[in-house]
C-alpha cells in the first residue's frame, strides 16, 4: 500500500494512492478515515491524484537521523574534513542526531537556503516510518513496529556544522527535511537502489545493502534510548556523492520500490 497525505478541495486527509503513481491522470487518492495506523478504514471519498496536492506523508513528533552509515560516505566526509581543518571520526555504534519536526516539508516544496549558509548539501536517504509506540525493540522484531518506508533528504549546512562542532543548527533549519512522496508499506528495505539527481545529473547512486547498520539494528539502537511513537521518522544515512545545492536547483531522490521525491531550491532573502 502507498500511504499519502493530501490537500484537496475538501481539506487535508490521509489517503491510499492507487493506480500507476507515475501517471497522475490514472492514479486515485482514496481517503482514509482518521489515520493510517493499524488497519486503515476508508471513507468512500476519492480524488484523481492529478486534482490534489501531495503533502509530507506523515506528521512526525520527531525525526531521528543516523550519521555515517555508509563507508564510502565516511571516506568522502573525512577527506572534506581534512581539507577544511576539521575531523571526521568513525564509530562502531550508530551515530544518531535529531532534526526538529518543523524542518519537514513535502514534495515540490522549496528547500530554503539560509542567507548565511554556504555550502548547503543534499543527502538522499531511505526513511523509516514508525507504526506504533515502541521501546527497547530487538532488531529481529523491528519490522513489527514499522508502518513503512519513504524518502528523505537530510539537507545540511556544512559551514554551520563545522563552526558549531555539532549538527543541530546545520541540519535543523526549516525546510531541511523533505520527505515523501508517500509511505510504502510492503517494500523490503534490505537492498534498494538509492539515487540522487541535481538538475538531472546523477550525484548519488548506491544501494541500501551498503549500510553499515541495517534497519533492524538502527531501530534497536534508537529505541534503547527513546520511545518511538507512531509517525516518527528515522533517516537511515546517506551514501557517498553528497554535494552542494544552489538557488534555482532541483533535487530529485529516487528509492527503488518507493518513488521519487523532488524539491526545488531557493535562497532565502533573495530579491
mmCIF file of C-alpha atoms in Angstrom:
data_model
loop_
_atom_site.group_PDB
_atom_site.id
_atom_site.type_symbol
_atom_site.label_atom_id
_atom_site.label_comp_id
_atom_site.label_asym_id
_atom_site.label_seq_id
_atom_site.Cartn_x
_atom_site.Cartn_y
_atom_site.Cartn_z
ATOM 1 C CA UNK A 1 0.000 0.000 0.000
ATOM 2 C CA UNK A 2 1.113 3.580 -0.729
ATOM 3 C CA UNK A 3 0.003 5.859 2.091
ATOM 4 C CA UNK A 4 -0.015 9.588 1.475
ATOM 5 C CA UNK A 5 -1.298 12.836 2.826
ATOM 6 C CA UNK A 6 -3.002 15.325 0.541
ATOM 7 C CA UNK A 7 -4.555 18.730 0.305
ATOM 8 C CA UNK A 8 -7.781 18.563 -1.698
ATOM 9 C CA UNK A 9 -10.649 20.994 -2.282
ATOM 10 C CA UNK A 10 -12.246 19.329 0.769
ATOM 11 C CA UNK A 11 -9.269 19.771 3.112
ATOM 12 C CA UNK A 12 -6.305 17.704 4.312
ATOM 13 C CA UNK A 13 -6.557 13.922 4.529
ATOM 14 C CA UNK A 14 -4.574 10.718 4.713
ATOM 15 C CA UNK A 15 -5.079 8.607 1.608
ATOM 16 C CA UNK A 16 -4.118 5.415 -0.140
ATOM 17 C CA UNK A 17 -2.602 6.184 -3.533
ATOM 18 C CA UNK A 18 -3.788 3.572 -6.020
ATOM 19 C CA UNK A 19 -3.036 3.053 -9.688
ATOM 20 C CA UNK A 20 0.148 3.984 -11.568
ATOM 21 C CA UNK A 21 1.864 6.623 -9.391
ATOM 22 C CA UNK A 22 3.883 7.956 -12.318
ATOM 23 C CA UNK A 23 0.649 8.707 -14.204
ATOM 24 C CA UNK A 24 -1.460 11.045 -12.036
ATOM 25 C CA UNK A 25 -4.189 11.032 -14.665
ATOM 26 C CA UNK A 26 -4.790 7.333 -13.952
ATOM 27 C CA UNK A 27 -3.994 7.209 -10.213
ATOM 28 C CA UNK A 28 -6.514 7.967 -7.473
ATOM 29 C CA UNK A 29 -6.247 9.035 -3.828
ATOM 30 C CA UNK A 30 -8.729 7.159 -1.582
ATOM 31 C CA UNK A 31 -9.433 8.926 1.699
ATOM 32 C CA UNK A 32 -8.546 7.114 4.922
ATOM 33 C CA UNK A 33 -10.654 7.793 7.997
ATOM 34 C CA UNK A 34 -8.718 9.431 10.836
ATOM 35 C CA UNK A 35 -5.185 7.992 10.470
ATOM 36 C CA UNK A 36 -3.228 5.322 8.546
ATOM 37 C CA UNK A 37 -2.035 3.272 11.529
ATOM 38 C CA UNK A 38 -3.286 -0.227 12.287
ATOM 39 C CA UNK A 39 -5.983 -1.326 9.849
ATOM 40 C CA UNK A 40 -6.896 1.789 7.841
ATOM 41 C CA UNK A 41 -10.593 2.344 7.191
ATOM 42 C CA UNK A 42 -11.786 4.187 4.100
ATOM 43 C CA UNK A 43 -14.445 6.886 3.971
ATOM 44 C CA UNK A 44 -15.530 6.149 0.403
ATOM 45 C CA UNK A 45 -14.330 9.508 -0.924
ATOM 46 C CA UNK A 46 -11.599 9.649 -3.550
ATOM 47 C CA UNK A 47 -9.987 12.116 -5.945
ATOM 48 C CA UNK A 48 -7.866 11.798 -9.084
ATOM 49 C CA UNK A 49 -4.265 12.185 -7.953
ATOM 50 C CA UNK A 50 -3.875 14.949 -10.528
ATOM 51 C CA UNK A 51 -6.524 17.015 -8.703
ATOM 52 C CA UNK A 52 -4.849 17.032 -5.282
ATOM 53 C CA UNK A 53 -1.522 18.185 -3.840
ATOM 54 C CA UNK A 54 0.744 15.706 -2.093
ATOM 55 C CA UNK A 55 1.941 16.891 1.318
ATOM 56 C CA UNK A 56 4.588 15.414 3.594
ATOM 57 C CA UNK A 57 3.094 11.944 4.103
ATOM 58 C CA UNK A 58 3.287 11.951 7.898
ATOM 59 C CA UNK A 59 3.247 14.352 10.847
ATOM 60 C CA UNK A 60 6.200 13.192 12.954
ATOM 61 C CA UNK A 61 6.697 14.026 16.612
ATOM 62 C CA UNK A 62 10.439 13.713 16.000
ATOM 63 C CA UNK A 63 12.958 12.954 13.278
ATOM 64 C CA UNK A 64 15.880 10.775 14.351
ATOM 65 C CA UNK A 65 18.772 10.576 11.888
ATOM 66 C CA UNK A 66 21.693 8.188 11.543
ATOM 67 C CA UNK A 67 25.044 9.636 10.541
ATOM 68 C CA UNK A 68 27.981 7.888 8.927
ATOM 69 C CA UNK A 69 26.103 4.748 7.895
ATOM 70 C CA UNK A 70 27.776 4.180 4.500
ATOM 71 C CA UNK A 71 31.522 3.521 4.440
ATOM 72 C CA UNK A 72 32.139 5.435 1.211
ATOM 73 C CA UNK A 73 30.356 8.495 2.614
ATOM 74 C CA UNK A 74 32.520 8.334 5.738
ATOM 75 C CA UNK A 75 35.589 8.400 3.479
ATOM 76 C CA UNK A 76 34.387 11.391 1.462
ATOM 77 C CA UNK A 77 33.483 13.345 4.599
ATOM 78 C CA UNK A 78 36.865 12.525 6.146
ATOM 79 C CA UNK A 79 38.522 13.982 3.050
ATOM 80 C CA UNK A 80 36.319 17.071 3.291
ATOM 81 C CA UNK A 81 37.079 17.485 6.993
ATOM 82 C CA UNK A 82 40.811 17.182 6.380
ATOM 83 C CA UNK A 83 40.758 19.820 3.655
ATOM 84 C CA UNK A 84 38.737 22.203 5.836
ATOM 85 C CA UNK A 85 40.708 21.660 9.042
ATOM 86 C CA UNK A 86 38.040 19.616 10.834
ATOM 87 C CA UNK A 87 37.795 15.946 11.714
ATOM 88 C CA UNK A 88 35.504 13.080 10.799
ATOM 89 C CA UNK A 89 35.832 10.259 13.305
ATOM 90 C CA UNK A 90 34.305 6.846 12.681
ATOM 91 C CA UNK A 91 32.242 4.935 15.253
ATOM 92 C CA UNK A 92 31.406 1.280 15.871
ATOM 93 C CA UNK A 93 27.842 2.001 17.005
ATOM 94 C CA UNK A 94 25.280 4.077 15.098
ATOM 95 C CA UNK A 95 25.675 7.837 15.450
ATOM 96 C CA UNK A 96 22.286 9.474 15.938
ATOM 97 C CA UNK A 97 21.112 13.064 15.925
ATOM 98 C CA UNK A 98 17.748 14.779 15.564
ATOM 99 C CA UNK A 99 16.015 17.257 13.343
ATOM 100 C CA UNK A 100 13.024 19.270 14.568
ATOM 101 C CA UNK A 101 9.709 18.327 13.019
ATOM 102 C CA UNK A 102 9.472 21.936 11.792
ATOM 103 C CA UNK A 103 12.150 21.043 9.231
ATOM 104 C CA UNK A 104 9.735 18.676 7.450
ATOM 105 C CA UNK A 105 8.359 19.631 4.049
ATOM 106 C CA UNK A 106 6.647 17.599 1.353
ATOM 107 C CA UNK A 107 7.215 17.018 -2.359
ATOM 108 C CA UNK A 108 7.726 20.046 -4.608
ATOM 109 C CA UNK A 109 8.035 22.456 -1.667
ATOM 110 C CA UNK A 110 11.178 24.623 -1.954
ATOM 111 C CA UNK A 111 14.229 23.920 0.173
ATOM 112 C CA UNK A 112 15.147 27.364 1.515
ATOM 113 C CA UNK A 113 18.869 28.032 1.786
ATOM 114 C CA UNK A 114 19.704 30.351 4.711
ATOM 115 C CA UNK A 115 21.311 33.593 3.618
ATOM 116 C CA UNK A 116 24.363 32.918 5.819
ATOM 117 C CA UNK A 117 24.889 29.227 4.936
ATOM 118 C CA UNK A 118 27.325 28.032 2.276
ATOM 119 C CA UNK A 119 27.707 25.334 1.183
ATOM 120 C CA UNK A 120 24.417 23.537 1.784
ATOM 121 C CA UNK A 121 24.440 19.863 0.788
ATOM 122 C CA UNK A 122 21.758 17.374 -0.230
ATOM 123 C CA UNK A 123 21.767 13.903 1.358
ATOM 124 C CA UNK A 124 19.419 11.338 -0.165
ATOM 125 C CA UNK A 125 18.226 8.719 2.313
ATOM 126 C CA UNK A 126 15.802 5.877 2.950
ATOM 127 C CA UNK A 127 13.418 6.912 5.742
ATOM 128 C CA UNK A 128 11.636 4.593 8.181
ATOM 129 C CA UNK A 129 8.166 5.488 9.481
ATOM 130 C CA UNK A 130 7.292 4.038 12.881
ATOM 131 C CA UNK A 131 3.856 2.440 13.148
ATOM 132 C CA UNK A 132 3.197 2.081 16.863
ATOM 133 C CA UNK A 133 4.664 3.131 20.233
ATOM 134 C CA UNK A 134 7.734 1.068 20.971
ATOM 135 C CA UNK A 135 10.722 0.907 23.300
ATOM 136 C CA UNK A 136 13.670 -1.493 23.583
ATOM 137 C CA UNK A 137 12.844 -3.241 20.313
ATOM 138 C CA UNK A 138 15.081 -6.203 19.374
ATOM 139 C CA UNK A 139 16.419 -5.914 15.829
ATOM 140 C CA UNK A 140 14.643 -9.133 14.840
ATOM 141 C CA UNK A 141 11.277 -7.563 15.756
ATOM 142 C CA UNK A 142 11.835 -4.134 14.240
ATOM 143 C CA UNK A 143 9.523 -4.812 11.281
ATOM 144 C CA UNK A 144 6.580 -5.332 13.663
ATOM 145 C CA UNK A 145 6.879 -1.681 14.697
ATOM 146 C CA UNK A 146 7.356 -0.112 11.258
ATOM 147 C CA UNK A 147 4.485 1.340 9.254
ATOM 148 C CA UNK A 148 6.539 1.624 6.072
ATOM 149 C CA UNK A 149 9.238 3.494 4.234
ATOM 150 C CA UNK A 150 9.541 6.816 2.461
ATOM 151 C CA UNK A 151 12.306 9.009 1.039
ATOM 152 C CA UNK A 152 14.158 11.704 2.963
ATOM 153 C CA UNK A 153 16.654 14.454 2.211
ATOM 154 C CA UNK A 154 18.902 15.307 5.171
ATOM 155 C CA UNK A 155 19.748 18.823 3.976
ATOM 156 C CA UNK A 156 22.865 20.074 5.779
ATOM 157 C CA UNK A 157 24.598 23.451 6.079
ATOM 158 C CA UNK A 158 28.237 22.339 6.148
ATOM 159 C CA UNK A 159 29.703 25.647 7.318
ATOM 160 C CA UNK A 160 27.302 25.705 10.284
ATOM 161 C CA UNK A 161 28.200 22.082 11.040
ATOM 162 C CA UNK A 162 31.926 22.837 11.046
ATOM 163 C CA UNK A 163 31.620 26.078 13.011
ATOM 164 C CA UNK A 164 29.317 24.718 15.721
ATOM 165 C CA UNK A 165 31.070 21.400 16.269
ATOM 166 C CA UNK A 166 27.651 19.696 16.450
ATOM 167 C CA UNK A 167 24.822 19.263 13.999
ATOM 168 C CA UNK A 168 21.610 20.776 15.352
ATOM 169 C CA UNK A 169 21.720 24.162 13.620
ATOM 170 C CA UNK A 170 23.309 22.788 10.458
ATOM 171 C CA UNK A 171 20.575 20.230 9.931
ATOM 172 C CA UNK A 172 17.650 21.831 11.749
ATOM 173 C CA UNK A 173 16.715 24.797 9.574
ATOM 174 C CA UNK A 174 13.113 24.992 8.404
ATOM 175 C CA UNK A 175 12.689 23.033 5.126
ATOM 176 C CA UNK A 176 15.833 20.946 5.763
ATOM 177 C CA UNK A 177 13.890 17.641 5.929
ATOM 178 C CA UNK A 178 11.969 16.998 2.707
ATOM 179 C CA UNK A 179 10.109 13.662 2.820
ATOM 180 C CA UNK A 180 7.739 11.824 0.504
ATOM 181 C CA UNK A 181 6.089 11.411 -1.839
ATOM 182 C CA UNK A 182 4.279 8.683 0.138
ATOM 183 C CA UNK A 183 4.896 5.789 2.520
ATOM 184 C CA UNK A 184 5.181 2.298 1.042
ATOM 185 C CA UNK A 185 4.175 -0.421 3.492
ATOM 186 C CA UNK A 186 5.247 -3.557 1.606
ATOM 187 C CA UNK A 187 8.823 -2.906 0.466
ATOM 188 C CA UNK A 188 11.865 -4.820 1.768
ATOM 189 C CA UNK A 189 14.489 -2.218 2.769
ATOM 190 C CA UNK A 190 17.456 -4.600 2.671
ATOM 191 C CA UNK A 191 18.741 -3.924 -0.860
ATOM 192 C CA UNK A 192 17.144 -0.965 -2.627
ATOM 193 C CA UNK A 193 18.780 1.335 -5.142
ATOM 194 C CA UNK A 194 19.029 4.928 -3.913
ATOM 195 C CA UNK A 195 19.822 7.653 -6.436
ATOM 196 C CA UNK A 196 20.016 11.428 -6.161
ATOM 197 C CA UNK A 197 19.954 13.804 -9.114
ATOM 198 C CA UNK A 198 20.538 17.553 -9.155
ATOM 199 C CA UNK A 199 19.194 19.252 -12.265
ATOM 200 C CA UNK A 200 19.023 15.834 -13.923
ATOM 201 C CA UNK A 201 22.662 14.905 -13.237
ATOM 202 C CA UNK A 202 23.208 11.798 -11.094
ATOM 203 C CA UNK A 203 25.148 12.635 -7.921
ATOM 204 C CA UNK A 204 24.479 9.622 -5.689
ATOM 205 C CA UNK A 205 23.899 6.041 -6.791
ATOM 206 C CA UNK A 206 24.157 3.286 -4.204
ATOM 207 C CA UNK A 207 22.137 0.582 -2.503
ATOM 208 C CA UNK A 208 20.754 0.224 0.992
ATOM 209 C CA UNK A 209 22.632 -3.074 1.256
ATOM 210 C CA UNK A 210 25.746 -0.897 1.682
ATOM 211 C CA UNK A 211 24.513 0.411 5.035
ATOM 212 C CA UNK A 212 26.846 -0.355 7.908
ATOM 213 C CA UNK A 213 23.873 -0.703 10.280
ATOM 214 C CA UNK A 214 20.691 -2.105 8.751
ATOM 215 C CA UNK A 215 17.161 -1.011 9.600
ATOM 216 C CA UNK A 216 16.709 -3.588 12.359
ATOM 217 C CA UNK A 217 19.938 -2.585 14.088
ATOM 218 C CA UNK A 218 19.028 1.097 13.782
ATOM 219 C CA UNK A 219 15.583 0.671 15.334
ATOM 220 C CA UNK A 220 17.062 -1.410 18.140
ATOM 221 C CA UNK A 221 19.741 1.189 18.882
ATOM 222 C CA UNK A 222 17.418 4.212 18.834
ATOM 223 C CA UNK A 223 14.634 2.533 20.808
ATOM 224 C CA UNK A 224 17.078 1.750 23.604
ATOM 225 C CA UNK A 225 17.456 5.491 24.030
ATOM 226 C CA UNK A 226 13.967 6.854 23.440
ATOM 227 C CA UNK A 227 10.390 5.753 22.998
ATOM 228 C CA UNK A 228 9.363 5.880 19.351
ATOM 229 C CA UNK A 229 5.829 6.991 18.551
ATOM 230 C CA UNK A 230 3.542 6.381 15.567
ATOM 231 C CA UNK A 231 4.644 8.591 12.714
ATOM 232 C CA UNK A 232 8.168 9.162 13.988
ATOM 233 C CA UNK A 233 10.749 9.253 11.222
ATOM 234 C CA UNK A 234 14.168 7.627 11.124
ATOM 235 C CA UNK A 235 16.546 8.764 8.369
ATOM 236 C CA UNK A 236 18.949 5.891 7.852
ATOM 237 C CA UNK A 237 22.013 7.701 6.493
ATOM 238 C CA UNK A 238 23.269 8.784 3.099
ATOM 239 C CA UNK A 239 25.666 7.162 0.643
ATOM 240 C CA UNK A 240 28.634 8.863 -0.997
ATOM 241 C CA UNK A 241 28.207 11.619 -3.557
ATOM 242 C CA UNK A 242 26.758 14.388 -1.398
ATOM 243 C CA UNK A 243 27.316 17.875 -2.711
ATOM 244 C CA UNK A 244 26.126 21.462 -2.809
ATOM 245 C CA UNK A 245 22.763 22.770 -3.897
ATOM 246 C CA UNK A 246 22.251 26.327 -5.094
ATOM 247 C CA UNK A 247 19.421 28.731 -5.770
ATOM 248 C CA UNK A 248 17.250 27.528 -8.706
ATOM 249 C CA UNK A 249 18.482 23.915 -8.497
ATOM 250 C CA UNK A 250 16.101 20.942 -8.440
ATOM 251 C CA UNK A 251 16.893 17.896 -6.285
ATOM 252 C CA UNK A 252 15.282 14.517 -7.016
ATOM 253 C CA UNK A 253 15.860 11.436 -4.867
ATOM 254 C CA UNK A 254 14.634 8.052 -6.093
ATOM 255 C CA UNK A 255 14.470 4.929 -3.945
ATOM 256 C CA UNK A 256 13.663 1.670 -5.682
ATOM 257 C CA UNK A 257 10.183 0.406 -4.869
ATOM 258 C CA UNK A 258 9.086 3.715 -3.349
ATOM 259 C CA UNK A 259 9.234 6.501 -5.930
ATOM 260 C CA UNK A 260 10.854 9.906 -6.382
ATOM 261 C CA UNK A 261 10.960 12.916 -4.068
ATOM 262 C CA UNK A 262 11.579 16.199 -5.889
ATOM 263 C CA UNK A 263 12.152 19.655 -4.386
ATOM 264 C CA UNK A 264 13.249 22.955 -5.903
ATOM 265 C CA UNK A 265 15.866 25.083 -4.141
ATOM 266 C CA UNK A 266 15.655 28.810 -3.355
ATOM 267 C CA UNK A 267 17.905 31.193 -1.437
ATOM 268 C CA UNK A 268 16.132 32.874 1.492
ATOM 269 C CA UNK A 269 16.105 36.626 1.320
ATOM 270 C CA UNK A 270 16.596 36.668 -2.440
ATOM 271 C CA UNK A 271 15.027 39.732 -4.026
#
